[in-house]
mmCIF file of C-alpha atoms in Angstrom:
data_model
loop_
_atom_site.group_PDB
_atom_site.id
_atom_site.type_symbol
_atom_site.label_atom_id
_atom_site.label_comp_id
_atom_site.label_asym_id
_atom_site.label_seq_id
_atom_site.Cartn_x
_atom_site.Cartn_y
_atom_site.Cartn_z
ATOM 1 C CA MET A 30 0.000 0.000 0.000
ATOM 2 C CA LYS A 31 1.415 3.292 -1.067
ATOM 3 C CA LYS A 32 1.890 5.769 1.774
ATOM 4 C CA LYS A 33 0.556 9.261 1.433
ATOM 5 C CA PRO A 34 3.273 11.909 1.437
ATOM 6 C CA ARG A 35 3.417 13.949 4.596
ATOM 7 C CA SER A 36 2.096 17.436 4.234
ATOM 8 C CA ALA A 37 4.501 20.222 5.029
ATOM 9 C CA PRO A 38 3.834 22.017 8.335
ATOM 10 C CA ARG A 39 1.682 25.062 7.873
ATOM 11 C CA ARG A 40 3.622 28.254 8.172
ATOM 12 C CA GLY A 41 2.257 31.299 9.894
ATOM 13 C CA PRO A 42 1.994 34.667 8.183
ATOM 14 C CA LYS A 43 5.125 36.715 7.766
ATOM 15 C CA VAL A 44 5.909 39.133 10.593
ATOM 16 C CA PRO A 45 6.189 42.753 9.393
ATOM 17 C CA GLY A 46 9.840 43.592 8.862
ATOM 18 C CA GLY A 47 11.635 45.849 11.322
ATOM 19 C CA LEU A 48 8.847 45.668 13.890
ATOM 20 C CA GLU A 49 8.472 43.974 17.284
ATOM 21 C CA ALA A 50 5.500 42.034 18.560
ATOM 22 C CA VAL A 51 3.646 43.144 21.684
ATOM 23 C CA TYR A 52 1.445 40.369 23.116
ATOM 24 C CA GLY A 53 -1.666 40.510 25.253
ATOM 25 C CA VAL A 54 -4.448 42.921 26.115
ATOM 26 C CA HIS A 55 -2.676 44.790 28.936
ATOM 27 C CA ALA A 56 0.523 45.245 26.945
ATOM 28 C CA VAL A 57 -1.325 46.570 23.893
ATOM 29 C CA GLN A 58 -3.480 48.866 26.048
ATOM 30 C CA ALA A 59 -0.339 50.260 27.680
ATOM 31 C CA LEU A 60 1.148 50.789 24.226
ATOM 32 C CA LEU A 61 -1.854 52.860 23.132
ATOM 33 C CA ALA A 62 -1.991 54.751 26.440
ATOM 34 C CA ARG A 63 1.641 55.745 25.945
ATOM 35 C CA GLY A 64 0.645 57.344 22.626
ATOM 36 C CA GLU A 65 2.339 54.804 20.371
ATOM 37 C CA THR A 66 0.611 53.613 17.218
ATOM 38 C CA PRO A 67 0.985 49.965 16.156
ATOM 39 C CA ARG A 68 1.656 49.540 12.447
ATOM 40 C CA GLU A 69 -0.424 46.353 12.480
ATOM 41 C CA LEU A 70 -2.769 44.673 14.916
ATOM 42 C CA TRP A 71 -3.407 40.947 14.578
ATOM 43 C CA LEU A 72 -6.756 39.910 16.007
ATOM 44 C CA GLN A 73 -7.776 36.331 16.664
ATOM 45 C CA GLU A 74 -10.703 35.233 14.557
ATOM 46 C CA GLY A 75 -13.963 34.556 16.369
ATOM 47 C CA GLU A 76 -15.154 35.917 19.689
ATOM 48 C CA ALA A 77 -12.031 38.064 20.209
ATOM 49 C CA ALA A 78 -13.410 40.592 17.726
ATOM 50 C CA GLY A 79 -16.303 41.397 20.052
ATOM 51 C CA ARG A 80 -14.378 41.098 23.293
ATOM 52 C CA LEU A 81 -11.630 43.445 22.100
ATOM 53 C CA SER A 82 -13.768 45.811 20.024
ATOM 54 C CA GLU A 83 -12.892 48.915 22.057
ATOM 55 C CA LEU A 84 -9.158 48.227 21.865
ATOM 56 C CA VAL A 85 -9.403 47.530 18.130
ATOM 57 C CA GLU A 86 -11.270 50.772 17.464
ATOM 58 C CA ARG A 87 -8.646 52.762 19.371
ATOM 59 C CA ALA A 88 -5.916 51.170 17.289
ATOM 60 C CA ARG A 89 -7.820 51.788 14.036
ATOM 61 C CA ALA A 90 -8.354 55.422 15.015
ATOM 62 C CA ARG A 91 -4.574 55.756 15.313
ATOM 63 C CA GLY A 92 -4.132 54.356 11.817
ATOM 64 C CA ALA A 93 -3.213 50.776 12.658
ATOM 65 C CA ARG A 94 -3.946 48.102 10.069
ATOM 66 C CA VAL A 95 -6.130 45.422 11.720
ATOM 67 C CA ILE A 96 -5.882 41.883 10.323
ATOM 68 C CA SER A 97 -7.771 38.783 11.483
ATOM 69 C CA HIS A 98 -5.790 35.557 11.922
ATOM 70 C CA PRO A 99 -6.683 32.076 13.170
ATOM 71 C CA ARG A 100 -5.608 31.280 16.708
ATOM 72 C CA ASP A 101 -2.941 28.859 15.465
ATOM 73 C CA ASP A 102 -1.091 31.728 13.783
ATOM 74 C CA LEU A 103 -1.021 33.768 16.989
ATOM 75 C CA ASP A 104 -0.027 30.713 19.037
ATOM 76 C CA ARG A 105 2.945 29.998 16.765
ATOM 77 C CA LEU A 106 4.012 33.619 16.879
ATOM 78 C CA ALA A 107 3.719 33.928 20.663
ATOM 79 C CA GLN A 108 5.543 30.611 21.291
ATOM 80 C CA GLY A 109 3.666 29.836 24.467
ATOM 81 C CA ALA A 110 3.058 33.394 25.660
ATOM 82 C CA ALA A 111 -0.489 34.403 26.588
ATOM 83 C CA HIS A 112 -1.427 36.598 23.640
ATOM 84 C CA GLN A 113 -5.117 36.782 24.729
ATOM 85 C CA GLY A 114 -6.208 37.068 21.128
ATOM 86 C CA VAL A 115 -4.270 40.180 20.132
ATOM 87 C CA VAL A 116 -0.751 41.007 18.944
ATOM 88 C CA ALA A 117 0.428 44.494 18.010
ATOM 89 C CA PHE A 118 3.447 45.252 15.827
ATOM 90 C CA CYS A 119 5.333 48.469 16.398
ATOM 91 C CA PRO A 120 8.866 49.895 16.139
ATOM 92 C CA PRO A 121 11.327 48.666 18.795
ATOM 93 C CA LEU A 122 11.294 50.491 22.129
ATOM 94 C CA ALA A 123 14.113 52.931 22.782
ATOM 95 C CA PHE A 124 15.694 53.759 26.133
ATOM 96 C CA GLU A 125 15.066 57.217 27.564
ATOM 97 C CA ALA A 126 18.037 59.581 27.416
ATOM 98 C CA GLU A 127 20.033 60.198 30.578
ATOM 99 C CA ALA A 128 19.620 63.949 30.207
ATOM 100 C CA SER A 129 15.842 63.644 30.334
ATOM 101 C CA LEU A 130 16.090 62.058 33.790
ATOM 102 C CA TRP A 131 18.130 64.950 35.176
ATOM 103 C CA HIS A 132 15.709 67.448 33.630
ATOM 104 C CA ARG A 133 12.762 65.604 35.148
ATOM 105 C CA LEU A 134 14.272 65.462 38.638
ATOM 106 C CA GLN A 135 15.363 69.105 38.585
ATOM 107 C CA GLY A 136 11.807 70.175 37.785
ATOM 108 C CA TRP A 137 10.108 67.581 40.006
ATOM 109 C CA SER A 138 6.493 68.602 40.597
ATOM 110 C CA ASN A 139 4.912 65.409 41.955
ATOM 111 C CA ALA A 140 3.561 65.501 45.489
ATOM 112 C CA GLU A 141 5.240 62.138 46.095
ATOM 113 C CA ALA A 142 9.026 61.942 46.382
ATOM 114 C CA PRO A 143 10.819 60.195 43.501
ATOM 115 C CA LEU A 144 11.129 56.410 43.727
ATOM 116 C CA LEU A 145 13.620 54.974 41.246
ATOM 117 C CA LEU A 146 14.848 51.458 40.572
ATOM 118 C CA VAL A 147 18.456 50.931 39.484
ATOM 119 C CA LEU A 148 19.472 47.620 37.878
ATOM 120 C CA ASP A 149 23.188 46.860 37.777
ATOM 121 C CA GLY A 150 24.234 43.913 35.621
ATOM 122 C CA ILE A 151 20.776 42.441 34.960
ATOM 123 C CA THR A 152 21.423 40.799 31.588
ATOM 124 C CA ASP A 153 18.660 38.177 31.504
ATOM 125 C CA VAL A 154 15.702 39.486 29.502
ATOM 126 C CA HIS A 155 13.147 37.561 31.583
ATOM 127 C CA ASN A 156 14.489 39.000 34.844
ATOM 128 C CA PHE A 157 14.614 42.454 33.280
ATOM 129 C CA GLY A 158 11.004 42.238 32.138
ATOM 130 C CA ALA A 159 9.876 40.937 35.541
ATOM 131 C CA CYS A 160 11.701 43.801 37.306
ATOM 132 C CA LEU A 161 9.942 46.313 35.062
ATOM 133 C CA ARG A 162 6.626 44.689 35.907
ATOM 134 C CA SER A 163 7.361 45.021 39.639
ATOM 135 C CA ALA A 164 8.440 48.636 39.151
ATOM 136 C CA ASP A 165 5.190 49.456 37.411
ATOM 137 C CA ALA A 166 3.095 47.672 40.044
ATOM 138 C CA ALA A 167 4.836 49.614 42.818
ATOM 139 C CA GLY A 168 4.393 52.939 41.059
ATOM 140 C CA ALA A 169 8.125 53.559 40.594
ATOM 141 C CA HIS A 170 8.865 56.729 38.640
ATOM 142 C CA GLY A 171 11.632 55.260 36.501
ATOM 143 C CA VAL A 172 14.264 52.572 36.053
ATOM 144 C CA LEU A 173 17.974 53.183 35.442
ATOM 145 C CA VAL A 174 20.219 50.719 33.631
ATOM 146 C CA PRO A 175 23.844 50.996 32.497
ATOM 147 C CA LYS A 176 24.731 51.053 28.820
ATOM 148 C CA ASP A 177 26.979 48.015 29.301
ATOM 149 C CA ARG A 178 26.070 44.764 31.068
ATOM 150 C CA SER A 179 22.346 45.233 30.712
ATOM 151 C CA ALA A 180 19.592 43.345 28.917
ATOM 152 C CA PRO A 181 18.184 44.948 25.757
ATOM 153 C CA LEU A 182 14.718 46.463 25.713
ATOM 154 C CA ASN A 183 13.460 43.907 23.216
ATOM 155 C CA ALA A 184 10.261 42.040 22.374
ATOM 156 C CA THR A 185 10.850 39.353 25.017
ATOM 157 C CA VAL A 186 11.239 41.983 27.729
ATOM 158 C CA ARG A 187 8.024 43.632 26.579
ATOM 159 C CA LYS A 188 6.239 40.279 26.638
ATOM 160 C CA VAL A 189 7.389 39.439 30.181
ATOM 161 C CA ALA A 190 6.730 42.966 31.451
ATOM 162 C CA CYS A 191 3.054 42.770 30.371
ATOM 163 C CA GLY A 192 2.826 46.466 29.488
ATOM 164 C CA ALA A 193 5.276 47.832 32.054
ATOM 165 C CA ALA A 194 7.978 48.388 29.420
ATOM 166 C CA GLU A 195 5.621 50.861 27.767
ATOM 167 C CA SER A 196 4.476 52.595 30.971
ATOM 168 C CA VAL A 197 7.656 52.922 33.076
ATOM 169 C CA PRO A 198 10.460 55.160 31.725
ATOM 170 C CA VAL A 199 13.720 53.205 31.386
ATOM 171 C CA TYR A 200 16.769 55.467 31.402
ATOM 172 C CA GLN A 201 20.053 54.215 29.983
ATOM 173 C CA VAL A 202 23.126 55.849 31.535
ATOM 174 C CA THR A 203 26.680 55.749 30.226
ATOM 175 C CA ASN A 204 28.395 55.442 33.620
ATOM 176 C CA LEU A 205 26.232 54.032 36.411
ATOM 177 C CA ALA A 206 28.464 55.051 39.335
ATOM 178 C CA ARG A 207 28.636 58.600 38.012
ATOM 179 C CA ALA A 208 24.852 58.628 37.506
ATOM 180 C CA LEU A 209 24.339 57.583 41.124
ATOM 181 C CA GLY A 210 26.556 60.478 42.160
ATOM 182 C CA LYS A 211 24.377 62.823 40.122
ATOM 183 C CA LEU A 212 21.261 61.417 41.803
ATOM 184 C CA LYS A 213 22.753 62.214 45.207
ATOM 185 C CA GLU A 214 23.526 65.764 44.090
ATOM 186 C CA LEU A 215 19.838 66.105 43.212
ATOM 187 C CA GLY A 216 18.753 64.989 46.674
ATOM 188 C CA VAL A 217 18.040 61.314 45.975
ATOM 189 C CA TRP A 218 19.145 58.847 48.672
ATOM 190 C CA VAL A 219 20.801 55.797 47.087
ATOM 191 C CA THR A 220 20.221 52.457 48.823
ATOM 192 C CA GLY A 221 21.996 49.375 47.527
ATOM 193 C CA THR A 222 21.141 45.754 48.314
ATOM 194 C CA ALA A 223 23.860 43.307 49.334
ATOM 195 C CA GLY A 224 23.679 39.971 51.139
ATOM 196 C CA GLU A 225 26.583 40.851 53.430
ATOM 197 C CA ALA A 226 25.089 44.188 54.558
ATOM 198 C CA GLU A 227 24.484 44.564 58.286
ATOM 199 C CA ALA A 228 21.342 46.715 58.055
ATOM 200 C CA SER A 229 17.983 45.173 57.175
ATOM 201 C CA LEU A 230 15.820 46.412 54.335
ATOM 202 C CA TYR A 231 13.123 47.076 56.921
ATOM 203 C CA ASP A 232 15.400 49.423 58.884
ATOM 204 C CA ALA A 233 15.946 51.736 55.904
ATOM 205 C CA ASP A 234 13.905 54.894 55.375
ATOM 206 C CA PHE A 235 12.321 54.961 51.917
ATOM 207 C CA THR A 236 9.945 57.865 52.504
ATOM 208 C CA ALA A 237 12.281 60.486 51.010
ATOM 209 C CA ALA A 238 13.536 60.614 47.405
ATOM 210 C CA THR A 239 14.965 57.116 46.900
ATOM 211 C CA ALA A 240 16.898 55.063 44.364
ATOM 212 C CA LEU A 241 16.905 51.331 45.139
ATOM 213 C CA VAL A 242 19.862 49.536 43.543
ATOM 214 C CA MET A 243 19.652 45.840 42.693
ATOM 215 C CA GLY A 244 22.667 43.841 41.525
ATOM 216 C CA ALA A 245 22.900 40.725 39.386
ATOM 217 C CA GLU A 246 22.207 37.368 41.000
ATOM 218 C CA GLY A 247 25.388 35.796 42.306
ATOM 219 C CA LYS A 248 27.756 38.676 41.512
ATOM 220 C CA GLY A 249 25.670 41.445 43.017
ATOM 221 C CA MET A 250 26.512 45.077 42.390
ATOM 222 C CA ARG A 251 29.802 46.083 40.832
ATOM 223 C CA ARG A 252 32.389 47.611 43.153
ATOM 224 C CA LEU A 253 32.013 51.173 41.880
ATOM 225 C CA THR A 254 28.243 50.908 42.082
ATOM 226 C CA ARG A 255 28.472 49.668 45.657
ATOM 227 C CA GLU A 256 30.820 52.497 46.617
ATOM 228 C CA ALA A 257 28.427 55.052 45.130
ATOM 229 C CA CYS A 258 25.568 53.980 47.431
ATOM 230 C CA ASP A 259 24.683 55.953 50.549
ATOM 231 C CA GLN A 260 23.829 52.765 52.427
ATOM 232 C CA LEU A 261 23.645 48.997 51.942
ATOM 233 C CA VAL A 262 20.775 46.809 53.164
ATOM 234 C CA LYS A 263 19.887 43.141 52.978
ATOM 235 C CA LEU A 264 16.687 41.127 52.844
ATOM 236 C CA PRO A 265 16.293 39.015 55.993
ATOM 237 C CA MET A 266 16.427 35.352 54.962
ATOM 238 C CA ALA A 267 14.759 32.926 57.384
ATOM 239 C CA GLY A 268 14.991 29.738 55.313
ATOM 240 C CA SER A 269 17.778 27.607 53.896
ATOM 241 C CA VAL A 270 18.212 29.460 50.577
ATOM 242 C CA SER A 271 20.832 32.209 50.506
ATOM 243 C CA SER A 272 19.277 34.493 47.904
ATOM 244 C CA LEU A 273 16.152 35.280 45.883
ATOM 245 C CA ASN A 274 15.550 35.816 42.196
ATOM 246 C CA VAL A 275 16.354 39.460 41.467
ATOM 247 C CA SER A 276 12.821 40.250 40.299
ATOM 248 C CA VAL A 277 11.372 38.831 43.528
ATOM 249 C CA ALA A 278 13.863 40.807 45.631
ATOM 250 C CA THR A 279 13.045 43.906 43.595
ATOM 251 C CA GLY A 280 9.348 43.539 44.321
ATOM 252 C CA ILE A 281 9.982 43.121 48.049
ATOM 253 C CA GLY A 282 12.190 46.222 48.168
ATOM 254 C CA LEU A 283 9.855 48.449 46.167
ATOM 255 C CA PHE A 284 6.757 47.430 48.078
ATOM 256 C CA GLU A 285 8.511 48.084 51.381
ATOM 257 C CA ALA A 286 9.019 51.626 50.092
ATOM 258 C CA ILE A 287 5.329 51.842 49.202
ATOM 259 C CA ARG A 288 4.344 50.517 52.636
ATOM 260 C CA GLN A 289 6.423 53.132 54.417
ATOM 261 C CA ARG A 290 5.118 55.932 52.232
ATOM 262 C CA SER A 291 1.510 54.905 52.778
ATOM 263 C CA LEU A 292 2.018 55.058 56.549
ATOM 264 C CA LYS A 293 3.525 58.534 56.300
ATOM 265 C CA SER A 294 0.769 60.004 54.111
#
């Protein structure tokens, strides 16, 4: 009996050249709220059209081209990520300029004191995206990263961050130690995290203008970064593990700042 030839696997539609994919409802909503216009919006065929009608109309009003695709196409594109029936394509995100941070701090008009997150040596895109998500959830006013030894602000980061990469300003600085010195000149208290620190995170005062510095897992902060901090604190560890994932530690640190500020207000 003659065997039937195997059919070639069905290929998904071609991704628009030069653009990055943004997956999921929250991420696409954050994209539109930031004022960015997707070049294309892929919408899952079927009930997603009704469920996401408001989002789709906002994108169309901005000039986005909306195209319906079967769920299999979106699944193959997302590679396991929860796309929730919508994928937007837009130009790659760019880091904010260092000068814009200094301008913003010098003219600070918020009633709440600045709360910044500094990431030193975080090169894993999943950790980077998760840290941005924690920063957004805690209401941080910005994230600083060095130009070297830092993860790119790419599509994977945007996917993991679930919209935070579009909503939280990420400032790229040429020299991190020098940037921390500039922060101190502008009245920002710089607190670094280190496992060997004597002071506890819960003993620090985060109610004033604060920059919380997180180092890479294992290596921690670089020497010059450590020396540029006003103080070092550690997370109390009650179990057998010696450290936490950097995104988890980041969330704990930022929400301790929020807790203290809520008690003061």
